[in-house]
Amino acid sequence: MNRYDFRSVEEKWQKYWDEHGTFRAKDDKSMKKFYALVEFPYPSGHGMHVGHIKAYSGLEVVSRKRRMEGYNVLFPIGFDAYGLPTENTAIKDKIHPRIVTDRNIEKFTGQLKKVGFSFDWSRVIDTTEEGYYKWTQWIFLKMFEGGLVFRDKTAVNYCPSCKVVLSNEDSQGGKCDICHSDIIRKTKEVWYLRITEYADKLLQGLEEVDYLPNVKLQQQNWIGKSTGAFVNFKIKENGEELRIYTTRPDTLFGVTFMVIAPEHPIIEKYRDSIPNIKELDDYRSECAKKSEFERTQLVKDKTGVKIEGITAVNPLNGKEIPVYISDYVMMGYGTGAIMAVPAHDSRDYDFAKKFGIDIIEVIKGGDISKEAYTGDGEMVNSGDLNGITNKKDAIEKVIGILEKLGCGEKGVQYKMKDWAFNRQRYWGEPIPIVHCPQCGMVAVPETELPLKLPPVENYEPGTDGESPLAKIESFVNCKCPKCGGDARRETDTMPQWAGSSWYFLRYCDPHNDKEFASQEALKYWMPVDWYNGGMEHVTRHMIYSRFWHKFLYDLGLVPTSEPYAKRTAQGLVLGSDGEKMSKSRGNVIDPNEVIEEYGADVLRLYVLFMGDYEKAAPWSESSIKGCKRFLDRIWGLQEILTDGEEYGALRSNFHKTIKKVTDDIEAMKFNTAIAAMMALINDIYALGSINKAELKTLCILLNPFAPHITEEMYNINFGGILNEQSWIGYDEALCRDETIEIVIQVNGKIRTKLNIVPDSDKDAVLEMALSDDRVREVIDGKNIVKQIYVPNKLVNIVAK
RNA sequence: GCCGAUGUGGUGGAAUGGCAGACACAGUAGACUCAAAAUCUACCGCAGCAAUGUGUGCGGGUUCAAGUCCCGCCAUCGGCACCA
């Protein structure tokens, strides 16, 4: 037998699959469907990363198995190609981003095909193609019509390096998601999508989907629902109402001061009646200068200024309380004002200590001379609430009182903010809106979509957060679609996440030029049955796309309320030093080089064998050799091949392995599935032969993991194409051996082992155990207190 | 600070409360070879010649039996972070 030449074999089958469209989803809508989705890559200039290989290999295995199980499988791939890195390359190398994108997509396509992934290449999508972004713009306009798009001038997250405004999701931790620079606050009028309107639906929807617990949790935390109450405090001097949000209305009697955010509008409104307005202004401008980093990292030291000439009145007891401004209260959450209860909130406590404000205990149980007490306890100093010991009861009662007084009510708040939906850059979908001096913001008519990106000389962003499109007069100047008068086009483009917010819908019907996808196709394919991707997308892409999908669902344009029925996530591939792969650390593994040296099958096998799929695992140059040896041994089986249509001596072994591999693939326990096949191979070699029936089974079992070598072996020994075969079944009854070894323990310690027939009678086994020399020796002179028999597992004799 | 996850040989990692270390890497010895690579065979947690003892981050507990369950710590990683 020749040595296995992976180069020619892999090339041969990749060509075959490509030419025959082997993995195209079928048109047959009578078949049961399976829609497997992996996160489409951003085609960067660096080419693919081993992380991509691991990310796609999981559902690749599942998809290949599903096809053999008779499903009509949709396993698509595409390119999320709008984005800053491409644009930056274009600027640096003075090439049009279109050319850069096409070049990168070509590179990625070549690499993906070299791995032998069973994607449906007839459905490739590219978010930057006119036929695609036409519908991205179309959905945006539907949102515009639906009142979910608005412009607002507020403090935004701005990346000074990328020169773009970022959403909250894109500036997590105060860092730019693209270049990791510190972001700054900047007041600017930008576009928003009203995702908060869907906050509750996004939260509710999590109850009906099968996501990894951690994925659900992160989304819940990100949405950040809290329940509490709004309370209106009268301002003594002018009768104005200062409205606050609190989750602890039960502590209302403990309020000793109030705090408003530096940006709170009440200051502007009454600045003339505030004697220390200069001091306030100084503090406010100081806060405005602070970066996000300073504002969040220097949390320990509370700063603030008391507002003179403004006194609030507690609606429950009429007590007069001072009002401060401080940057520990944010304008963007709740009402931008809080009631401060230092006895029962640690931040208020710190502030009160620093400014010498009273601390009044209203809940017993802590020592408020030392720290704030946030636990439960009996209410004191609280008028009608005194004596209540249950927080829930106290909250209910207070809200009742507030409602009766007409100065407060129940309330709900979300941490999630509206989605800042814009980039001041070239390489993105133009926002299809026209600003008309007469009509205001007007949608570009549907017939004019796609609103194409105009050719430009220079992609450099403007210095003051202006899009390069703003410099192109021919693009900017237009007629208002409504009144026909002179108008100006919007010049911001959409953020990176727009195109990926609905791509899973386009895959269902990628060449449709009448609709974003036909209802027929959507009804058949949606929802995505299984979506796998990275944890880093859980609070960005996942939330955004669920939002778009739910919006389309409300319009009756998609058949399911949730896009993804199931979501899993792969762990990172770390460098061999155990650190995250990065160019600066020099620990990056190039998948191309691995394929060159070992072949695609080895690479696929190794990324799945290296550890628990969901956990991070370090790359090991030497461990990968184990996978190489395994495949060489698989190939070598052909040398010890005998005839035979039935399983031989290893029958139960085969049944067990089929069961193990079948179950483990579903549970994404690919590492143990591979280990089981390795163990079986070891047994076969120990036995010295394999017959045809057994080899056929092995080819099928291993095919999803190592498709090239198995396709070749199948073709040589049996003829035909493996992909057209059925997944192999097993017989539960035959998974058992004829005799099994059980453990005999005395007082929990193993003393001997016995071979018994499965499901032997308890008494018979106990008798065997007790008559064993070794056992008798240990229990000699002791009383048997207890005898435990776990069928087919062990006997434990307790003797004293 | 809050939330979550993880902690097992020299290494990556296996173990529905029931033989800890499957499978693999590395290592040791041997076979083949002029030699090397490749391949094959055997060994391979620690202590001990052995019988045996001991061992899953640390300290308790439940149980006939704990890596697994409970309580309290420690460490590492991830997410959120002045969210009222």
mmCIF file of N, CA and C (backbone and C1' of nucleotides) in Angstrom, chain A residues 172 214 246-247 295 302 328-330 333 338 347 415 610 612 622 626 629 633 669 671 678 682 743 750 753 774 786 788 793-794 796, chain B residues 3-4 6 12-16 18-20 22-26 38-41 52-54 64-65 78-84:
data_model
loop_
_atom_site.group_PDB
_atom_site.id
_atom_site.type_symbol
_atom_site.label_atom_id
_atom_site.label_comp_id
_atom_site.label_asym_id
_atom_site.label_seq_id
_atom_site.Cartn_x
_atom_site.Cartn_y
_atom_site.Cartn_z
ATOM 1 N N GLN A 172 -16.981 49.019 24.674
ATOM 2 C CA GLN A 172 -17.029 48.368 25.975
ATOM 3 C C GLN A 172 -15.686 48.511 26.678
ATOM 4 N N ASN A 214 -24.262 30.762 29.495
ATOM 5 C CA ASN A 214 -23.418 31.932 29.613
ATOM 6 C C ASN A 214 -23.781 33.007 28.590
ATOM 7 N N THR A 246 -35.261 54.969 41.386
ATOM 8 C CA THR A 246 -34.594 54.193 42.430
ATOM 9 C C THR A 246 -35.079 52.753 42.426
ATOM 10 N N THR A 247 -34.188 51.853 42.769
ATOM 11 C CA THR A 247 -34.613 50.453 42.919
ATOM 12 C C THR A 247 -34.963 50.182 44.378
ATOM 13 N N ARG A 295 -13.273 58.603 34.307
ATOM 14 C CA ARG A 295 -14.552 58.636 34.988
ATOM 15 C C ARG A 295 -14.910 57.287 35.595
ATOM 16 N N LYS A 302 -14.991 60.340 45.610
ATOM 17 C CA LYS A 302 -16.200 61.044 45.164
ATOM 18 C C LYS A 302 -15.957 62.549 45.158
ATOM 19 N N TYR A 328 -20.743 60.921 39.751
ATOM 20 C CA TYR A 328 -21.056 59.507 39.949
ATOM 21 C C TYR A 328 -22.499 59.210 39.563
ATOM 22 N N VAL A 329 -23.216 60.251 39.211
ATOM 23 C CA VAL A 329 -24.549 60.051 38.640
ATOM 24 C C VAL A 329 -24.458 60.362 37.147
ATOM 25 N N MET A 330 -24.993 59.460 36.358
ATOM 26 C CA MET A 330 -24.871 59.547 34.898
ATOM 27 C C MET A 330 -26.169 60.079 34.299
ATOM 28 N N TYR A 333 -28.613 57.277 32.405
ATOM 29 C CA TYR A 333 -29.361 56.184 33.016
ATOM 30 C C TYR A 333 -30.432 56.765 33.925
ATOM 31 N N ILE A 338 -30.674 61.194 41.379
ATOM 32 C CA ILE A 338 -30.966 60.132 42.349
ATOM 33 C C ILE A 338 -31.335 60.724 43.702
ATOM 34 N N ARG A 347 -22.183 53.896 47.623
ATOM 35 C CA ARG A 347 -21.704 55.093 46.931
ATOM 36 C C ARG A 347 -22.198 56.347 47.629
ATOM 37 N N LYS A 415 -30.208 48.958 31.252
ATOM 38 C CA LYS A 415 -28.858 49.510 31.090
ATOM 39 C C LYS A 415 -28.539 49.724 29.618
ATOM 40 N N MET A 610 -7.930 19.049 20.299
ATOM 41 C CA MET A 610 -7.042 19.710 21.259
ATOM 42 C C MET A 610 -7.649 19.968 22.630
ATOM 43 N N ASP A 612 -11.680 20.562 25.032
ATOM 44 C CA ASP A 612 -13.111 20.827 25.050
ATOM 45 C C ASP A 612 -13.402 21.941 24.049
ATOM 46 N N SER A 622 3.700 19.680 18.743
ATOM 47 C CA SER A 622 3.956 18.240 18.805
ATOM 48 C C SER A 622 2.665 17.439 18.895
ATOM 49 N N GLY A 626 0.091 13.683 16.726
ATOM 50 C CA GLY A 626 -0.748 12.551 17.120
ATOM 51 C C GLY A 626 -1.890 12.355 16.137
ATOM 52 N N ARG A 629 -0.469 10.873 12.925
ATOM 53 C CA ARG A 629 -0.254 9.424 13.087
ATOM 54 C C ARG A 629 -1.561 8.663 12.997
ATOM 55 N N ARG A 633 -2.475 5.738 10.406
ATOM 56 C CA ARG A 633 -2.909 4.408 10.849
ATOM 57 C C ARG A 633 -4.255 4.029 10.228
ATOM 58 N N LYS A 669 -18.859 17.355 21.833
ATOM 59 C CA LYS A 669 -17.697 16.805 22.529
ATOM 60 C C LYS A 669 -16.832 16.083 21.502
ATOM 61 N N ASN A 671 -13.678 16.163 20.956
ATOM 62 C CA ASN A 671 -12.421 15.578 21.413
ATOM 63 C C ASN A 671 -12.592 14.131 21.861
ATOM 64 N N MET A 678 -9.882 6.688 17.985
ATOM 65 C CA MET A 678 -8.471 6.310 18.147
ATOM 66 C C MET A 678 -8.360 5.008 18.939
ATOM 67 N N ASN A 682 -6.770 1.399 17.839
ATOM 68 C CA ASN A 682 -5.765 0.676 18.618
ATOM 69 C C ASN A 682 -6.178 -0.774 18.824
ATOM 70 N N VAL A 743 -15.820 -4.221 40.123
ATOM 71 C CA VAL A 743 -14.862 -3.942 41.179
ATOM 72 C C VAL A 743 -15.430 -4.399 42.512
ATOM 73 N N ILE A 750 -10.678 -0.750 46.854
ATOM 74 C CA ILE A 750 -10.716 -1.851 45.906
ATOM 75 C C ILE A 750 -9.812 -2.977 46.386
ATOM 76 N N LYS A 753 -11.086 -7.680 41.588
ATOM 77 C CA LYS A 753 -12.020 -7.477 40.475
ATOM 78 C C LYS A 753 -12.560 -8.827 40.044
ATOM 79 N N ARG A 774 -8.983 -12.835 48.600
ATOM 80 C CA ARG A 774 -8.496 -11.502 48.966
ATOM 81 C C ARG A 774 -9.508 -10.799 49.881
ATOM 82 N N LYS A 786 -22.928 -3.967 55.967
ATOM 83 C CA LYS A 786 -23.719 -3.549 54.823
ATOM 84 C C LYS A 786 -23.094 -4.112 53.556
ATOM 85 N N ILE A 788 -23.273 -3.395 49.412
ATOM 86 C CA ILE A 788 -23.844 -2.588 48.328
ATOM 87 C C ILE A 788 -23.485 -3.224 46.997
ATOM 88 N N LYS A 793 -21.358 -2.713 37.982
ATOM 89 C CA LYS A 793 -20.334 -1.722 38.310
ATOM 90 C C LYS A 793 -19.442 -2.205 39.458
ATOM 91 N N LEU A 794 -20.066 -2.379 40.639
ATOM 92 C CA LEU A 794 -19.230 -2.729 41.778
ATOM 93 C C LEU A 794 -19.998 -3.345 42.934
ATOM 94 N N ASN A 796 -19.599 -3.216 47.189
ATOM 95 C CA ASN A 796 -18.874 -2.635 48.318
ATOM 96 C C ASN A 796 -19.342 -3.317 49.590
ATOM 97 P P C B 3 -22.551 38.504 43.169
ATOM 98 O "O5'" C B 3 -22.630 38.109 41.629
ATOM 99 C "C5'" C B 3 -23.847 38.298 40.908
ATOM 100 C "C4'" C B 3 -23.608 37.985 39.454
ATOM 101 C "C3'" C B 3 -22.997 36.623 39.156
ATOM 102 O "O3'" C B 3 -23.933 35.572 39.244
ATOM 103 C "C1'" C B 3 -21.883 38.254 37.880
ATOM 104 P P G B 4 -23.398 34.125 39.759
ATOM 105 O "O5'" G B 4 -22.535 33.605 38.523
ATOM 106 C "C5'" G B 4 -23.169 33.283 37.306
ATOM 107 C "C4'" G B 4 -22.143 33.073 36.230
ATOM 108 C "C3'" G B 4 -21.169 31.924 36.441
ATOM 109 O "O3'" G B 4 -21.750 30.666 36.192
ATOM 110 C "C1'" G B 4 -20.007 33.799 35.611
ATOM 111 P P U B 6 -17.144 25.266 35.276
ATOM 112 O "O5'" U B 6 -15.561 25.361 35.341
ATOM 113 C "C5'" U B 6 -14.789 25.098 34.175
ATOM 114 C "C4'" U B 6 -13.367 25.542 34.403
ATOM 115 C "C3'" U B 6 -12.617 24.804 35.504
ATOM 116 O "O3'" U B 6 -12.140 23.551 35.066
ATOM 117 C "C1'" U B 6 -12.230 27.117 35.710
ATOM 118 P P G B 12 -1.320 21.662 30.546
ATOM 119 O "O5'" G B 12 -2.051 21.146 29.225
ATOM 120 C "C5'" G B 12 -1.919 21.891 28.018
ATOM 121 C "C4'" G B 12 -2.720 21.212 26.938
ATOM 122 C "C3'" G B 12 -4.146 20.880 27.312
ATOM 123 O "O3'" G B 12 -4.978 22.023 27.253
ATOM 124 C "C1'" G B 12 -3.176 19.023 26.225
ATOM 125 P P G B 13 -6.282 22.082 28.153
ATOM 126 O "O5'" G B 13 -7.130 20.886 27.545
ATOM 127 C "C5'" G B 13 -8.035 20.150 28.351
ATOM 128 C "C4'" G B 13 -8.123 18.780 27.756
ATOM 129 C "C3'" G B 13 -9.130 17.870 28.446
ATOM 130 O "O3'" G B 13 -10.350 17.961 27.722
ATOM 131 C "C1'" G B 13 -7.015 16.825 28.416
ATOM 132 P P A B 14 -11.718 17.680 28.457
ATOM 133 O "O5'" A B 14 -11.796 16.120 28.194
ATOM 134 C "C5'" A B 14 -11.565 15.286 29.248
ATOM 135 C "C4'" A B 14 -11.818 13.891 28.824
ATOM 136 C "C3'" A B 14 -12.929 13.276 29.650
ATOM 137 O "O3'" A B 14 -14.115 13.319 28.906
ATOM 138 C "C1'" A B 14 -10.907 12.096 29.993
ATOM 139 P P A B 15 -15.468 13.538 29.670
ATOM 140 O "O5'" A B 15 -15.519 12.190 30.510
ATOM 141 C "C5'" A B 15 -16.297 12.157 31.641
ATOM 142 C "C4'" A B 15 -16.037 10.889 32.407
ATOM 143 C "C3'" A B 15 -16.562 11.014 33.829
ATOM 144 O "O3'" A B 15 -17.879 10.533 33.917
ATOM 145 C "C1'" A B 15 -14.267 10.488 33.907
ATOM 146 P P U B 16 -19.055 11.394 33.231
ATOM 147 O "O5'" U B 16 -20.172 11.537 34.346
ATOM 148 C "C5'" U B 16 -21.051 10.473 34.580
ATOM 149 C "C4'" U B 16 -22.478 10.916 34.423
ATOM 150 C "C3'" U B 16 -23.222 11.009 35.760
ATOM 151 O "O3'" U B 16 -23.056 12.285 36.382
ATOM 152 C "C1'" U B 16 -24.429 9.627 34.335
ATOM 153 P P G B 18 -20.201 8.284 39.259
ATOM 154 O "O5'" G B 18 -19.557 6.993 39.914
ATOM 155 C "C5'" G B 18 -18.397 7.136 40.727
ATOM 156 C "C4'" G B 18 -17.852 5.759 41.023
ATOM 157 C "C3'" G B 18 -17.914 4.804 39.847
ATOM 158 O "O3'" G B 18 -16.791 3.958 39.905
ATOM 159 C "C1'" G B 18 -19.198 3.947 41.643
ATOM 160 P P C B 19 -15.455 4.421 39.213
ATOM 161 O "O5'" C B 19 -14.557 3.153 39.577
ATOM 162 C "C5'" C B 19 -14.181 2.901 40.928
ATOM 163 C "C4'" C B 19 -12.777 2.369 40.925
ATOM 164 C "C3'" C B 19 -11.755 3.294 40.258
ATOM 165 O "O3'" C B 19 -10.512 3.159 40.928
ATOM 166 C "C1'" C B 19 -11.791 1.246 39.133
ATOM 167 P P A B 20 -10.157 4.269 41.974
ATOM 168 O "O5'" A B 20 -10.041 5.580 41.111
ATOM 169 C "C5'" A B 20 -9.017 5.678 40.157
ATOM 170 C "C4'" A B 20 -9.433 6.635 39.073
ATOM 171 C "C3'" A B 20 -8.385 6.811 37.988
ATOM 172 O "O3'" A B 20 -8.617 5.852 36.970
ATOM 173 C "C1'" A B 20 -9.050 8.930 38.808
ATOM 174 P P A B 22 -5.052 7.134 30.902
ATOM 175 O "O5'" A B 22 -6.008 6.532 29.769
ATOM 176 C "C5'" A B 22 -6.948 5.523 30.100
ATOM 177 C "C4'" A B 22 -8.185 5.671 29.254
ATOM 178 C "C3'" A B 22 -7.927 5.992 27.777
ATOM 179 O "O3'" A B 22 -7.681 4.810 27.032
ATOM 180 C "C1'" A B 22 -9.563 7.478 28.631
ATOM 181 P P C B 23 -6.394 4.659 26.186
ATOM 182 O "O5'" C B 23 -6.486 5.892 25.182
ATOM 183 C "C5'" C B 23 -7.445 5.905 24.134
ATOM 184 C "C4'" C B 23 -7.441 7.256 23.458
ATOM 185 C "C3'" C B 23 -6.049 7.782 23.097
ATOM 186 O "O3'" C B 23 -5.573 7.213 21.884
ATOM 187 C "C1'" C B 23 -7.246 9.491 24.167
ATOM 188 P P A B 24 -4.031 6.930 21.730
ATOM 189 O "O5'" A B 24 -3.415 8.401 21.754
ATOM 190 C "C5'" A B 24 -3.511 9.220 20.612
ATOM 191 C "C4'" A B 24 -3.109 10.634 20.933
ATOM 192 C "C3'" A B 24 -1.631 10.865 21.247
ATOM 193 O "O3'" A B 24 -0.839 10.845 20.068
ATOM 194 C "C1'" A B 24 -2.962 12.102 22.737
ATOM 195 P P C B 25 0.685 10.470 20.203
ATOM 196 O "O5'" C B 25 1.323 11.758 20.879
ATOM 197 C "C5'" C B 25 1.318 13.006 20.179
ATOM 198 C "C4'" C B 25 1.854 14.103 21.074
ATOM 199 C "C3'" C B 25 3.255 13.872 21.615
ATOM 200 O "O3'" C B 25 4.236 14.150 20.645
ATOM 201 C "C1'" C B 25 1.864 14.661 23.341
ATOM 202 P P A B 26 5.537 13.282 20.632
ATOM 203 O "O5'" A B 26 6.261 13.672 21.996
ATOM 204 C "C5'" A B 26 6.788 14.995 22.175
ATOM 205 C "C4'" A B 26 7.218 15.176 23.606
ATOM 206 C "C3'" A B 26 8.232 14.177 24.120
ATOM 207 O "O3'" A B 26 9.549 14.513 23.736
ATOM 208 C "C1'" A B 26 6.500 14.397 25.695
ATOM 209 P P A B 38 10.659 10.484 13.791
ATOM 210 O "O5'" A B 38 9.886 9.499 12.791
ATOM 211 C "C5'" A B 38 9.085 10.027 11.743
ATOM 212 C "C4'" A B 38 8.631 8.914 10.842
ATOM 213 C "C3'" A B 38 7.879 7.784 11.523
ATOM 214 O "O3'" A B 38 6.507 8.094 11.712
ATOM 215 C "C1'" A B 38 9.550 6.872 10.148
ATOM 216 P P U B 39 5.797 7.601 13.060
ATOM 217 O "O5'" U B 39 5.772 6.020 12.881
ATOM 218 C "C5'" U B 39 5.028 5.420 11.832
ATOM 219 C "C4'" U B 39 5.363 3.958 11.745
ATOM 220 C "C3'" U B 39 5.115 3.168 13.023
ATOM 221 O "O3'" U B 39 3.746 2.813 13.168
ATOM 222 C "C1'" U B 39 7.243 2.605 12.161
ATOM 223 P P C B 40 3.131 2.738 14.613
ATOM 224 O "O5'" C B 40 3.675 1.343 15.139
ATOM 225 C "C5'" C B 40 3.335 0.139 14.464
ATOM 226 C "C4'" C B 40 4.184 -0.988 15.000
ATOM 227 C "C3'" C B 40 4.127 -1.184 16.501
ATOM 228 O "O3'" C B 40 2.975 -1.912 16.901
ATOM 229 C "C1'" C B 40 6.374 -1.233 15.799
ATOM 230 P P U B 41 2.278 -1.612 18.291
ATOM 231 O "O5'" U B 41 3.246 -2.349 19.315
ATOM 232 C "C5'" U B 41 3.437 -3.751 19.254
ATOM 233 C "C4'" U B 41 4.427 -4.167 20.306
ATOM 234 C "C3'" U B 41 4.194 -3.558 21.685
ATOM 235 O "O3'" U B 41 3.195 -4.243 22.415
ATOM 236 C "C1'" U B 41 6.481 -3.363 21.129
ATOM 237 P P U B 52 -1.405 -5.333 47.456
ATOM 238 O "O5'" U B 52 -1.243 -4.004 48.326
ATOM 239 C "C5'" U B 52 -1.628 -3.957 49.690
ATOM 240 C "C4'" U B 52 -0.793 -2.922 50.407
ATOM 241 C "C3'" U B 52 -1.294 -1.489 50.317
ATOM 242 O "O3'" U B 52 -2.350 -1.233 51.246
ATOM 243 C "C1'" U B 52 1.026 -1.511 49.883
ATOM 244 P P G B 53 -3.467 -0.167 50.890
ATOM 245 O "O5'" G B 53 -2.688 1.196 51.173
ATOM 246 C "C5'" G B 53 -2.203 1.497 52.477
ATOM 247 C "C4'" G B 53 -1.218 2.641 52.406
ATOM 248 C "C3'" G B 53 -1.780 3.942 51.851
ATOM 249 O "O3'" G B 53 -2.491 4.671 52.835
ATOM 250 C "C1'" G B 53 0.299 3.505 50.835
ATOM 251 P P U B 54 -3.792 5.469 52.426
ATOM 252 O "O5'" U B 54 -3.167 6.623 51.517
ATOM 253 C "C5'" U B 54 -2.317 7.631 52.095
ATOM 254 C "C4'" U B 54 -1.659 8.432 50.997
ATOM 255 C "C3'" U B 54 -2.616 9.153 50.053
ATOM 256 O "O3'" U B 54 -3.067 10.375 50.606
ATOM 257 C "C1'" U B 54 -0.960 8.047 48.793
ATOM 258 P P C B 64 -23.883 5.931 54.798
ATOM 259 O "O5'" C B 64 -22.654 5.144 54.159
ATOM 260 C "C5'" C B 64 -21.879 4.262 54.970
ATOM 261 C "C4'" C B 64 -20.934 3.482 54.085
ATOM 262 C "C3'" C B 64 -20.138 4.323 53.093
ATOM 263 O "O3'" C B 64 -18.992 4.869 53.701
ATOM 264 C "C1'" C B 64 -21.078 2.473 51.969
ATOM 265 P P A B 65 -18.572 6.319 53.398
ATOM 266 O "O5'" A B 65 -18.234 6.271 51.845
ATOM 267 C "C5'" A B 65 -17.070 5.555 51.408
ATOM 268 C "C4'" A B 65 -17.002 5.560 49.910
ATOM 269 C "C3'" A B 65 -17.061 6.941 49.269
ATOM 270 O "O3'" A B 65 -15.785 7.546 49.276
ATOM 271 C "C1'" A B 65 -18.514 5.475 48.136
ATOM 272 P P G B 78 -8.752 37.363 30.685
ATOM 273 O "O5'" G B 78 -10.311 37.170 30.495
ATOM 274 C "C5'" G B 78 -10.812 36.541 29.323
ATOM 275 C "C4'" G B 78 -12.297 36.346 29.445
ATOM 276 C "C3'" G B 78 -13.115 37.606 29.658
ATOM 277 O "O3'" G B 78 -13.306 38.351 28.476
ATOM 278 C "C1'" G B 78 -13.858 35.956 31.148
ATOM 279 P P G B 79 -13.458 39.949 28.598
ATOM 280 O "O5'" G B 79 -14.960 40.112 29.118
ATOM 281 C "C5'" G B 79 -16.046 39.660 28.315
ATOM 282 C "C4'" G B 79 -17.327 39.787 29.096
ATOM 283 C "C3'" G B 79 -17.614 41.179 29.648
ATOM 284 O "O3'" G B 79 -18.129 42.059 28.667
ATOM 285 C "C1'" G B 79 -17.985 39.593 31.333
ATOM 286 P P C B 80 -17.755 43.611 28.760
ATOM 287 O "O5'" C B 80 -18.610 44.086 30.022
ATOM 288 C "C5'" C B 80 -20.038 44.075 29.950
ATOM 289 C "C4'" C B 80 -20.613 44.398 31.294
ATOM 290 C "C3'" C B 80 -20.186 45.743 31.885
ATOM 291 O "O3'" C B 80 -20.854 46.839 31.298
ATOM 292 C "C1'" C B 80 -20.063 44.090 33.551
ATOM 293 P P A B 81 -19.978 48.165 31.090
ATOM 294 O "O5'" A B 81 -19.647 48.635 32.579
ATOM 295 C "C5'" A B 81 -20.677 49.110 33.398
ATOM 296 C "C4'" A B 81 -20.238 49.042 34.830
ATOM 297 C "C3'" A B 81 -19.339 50.172 35.315
ATOM 298 O "O3'" A B 81 -20.092 51.342 35.492
ATOM 299 C "C1'" A B 81 -18.631 48.114 36.233
ATOM 300 P P C B 82 -19.317 52.670 35.892
ATOM 301 O "O5'" C B 82 -20.009 52.971 37.280
ATOM 302 C "C5'" C B 82 -19.887 52.078 38.375
ATOM 303 C "C4'" C B 82 -20.526 52.692 39.589
ATOM 304 C "C3'" C B 82 -21.850 53.392 39.301
ATOM 305 O "O3'" C B 82 -22.774 53.131 40.345
ATOM 306 C "C1'" C B 82 -20.313 54.894 40.283
ATOM 307 P P C B 83 -23.511 51.690 40.363
ATOM 308 O "O5'" C B 83 -24.627 51.840 39.232
ATOM 309 C "C5'" C B 83 -25.781 52.607 39.489
ATOM 310 C "C4'" C B 83 -26.913 52.101 38.622
ATOM 311 C "C3'" C B 83 -26.959 50.574 38.549
ATOM 312 O "O3'" C B 83 -28.264 50.157 38.643
ATOM 313 C "C1'" C B 83 -26.635 51.495 36.373
ATOM 314 P P A B 84 -29.195 49.670 39.340
ATOM 315 O "O5'" A B 84 -29.290 50.559 40.662
ATOM 316 C "C5'" A B 84 -30.394 51.362 40.866
ATOM 317 C "C4'" A B 84 -30.012 52.466 41.810
ATOM 318 C "C3'" A B 84 -31.063 53.549 41.970
ATOM 319 O "O3'" A B 84 -32.065 53.184 42.905
ATOM 320 C "C1'" A B 84 -28.985 54.550 41.586
#
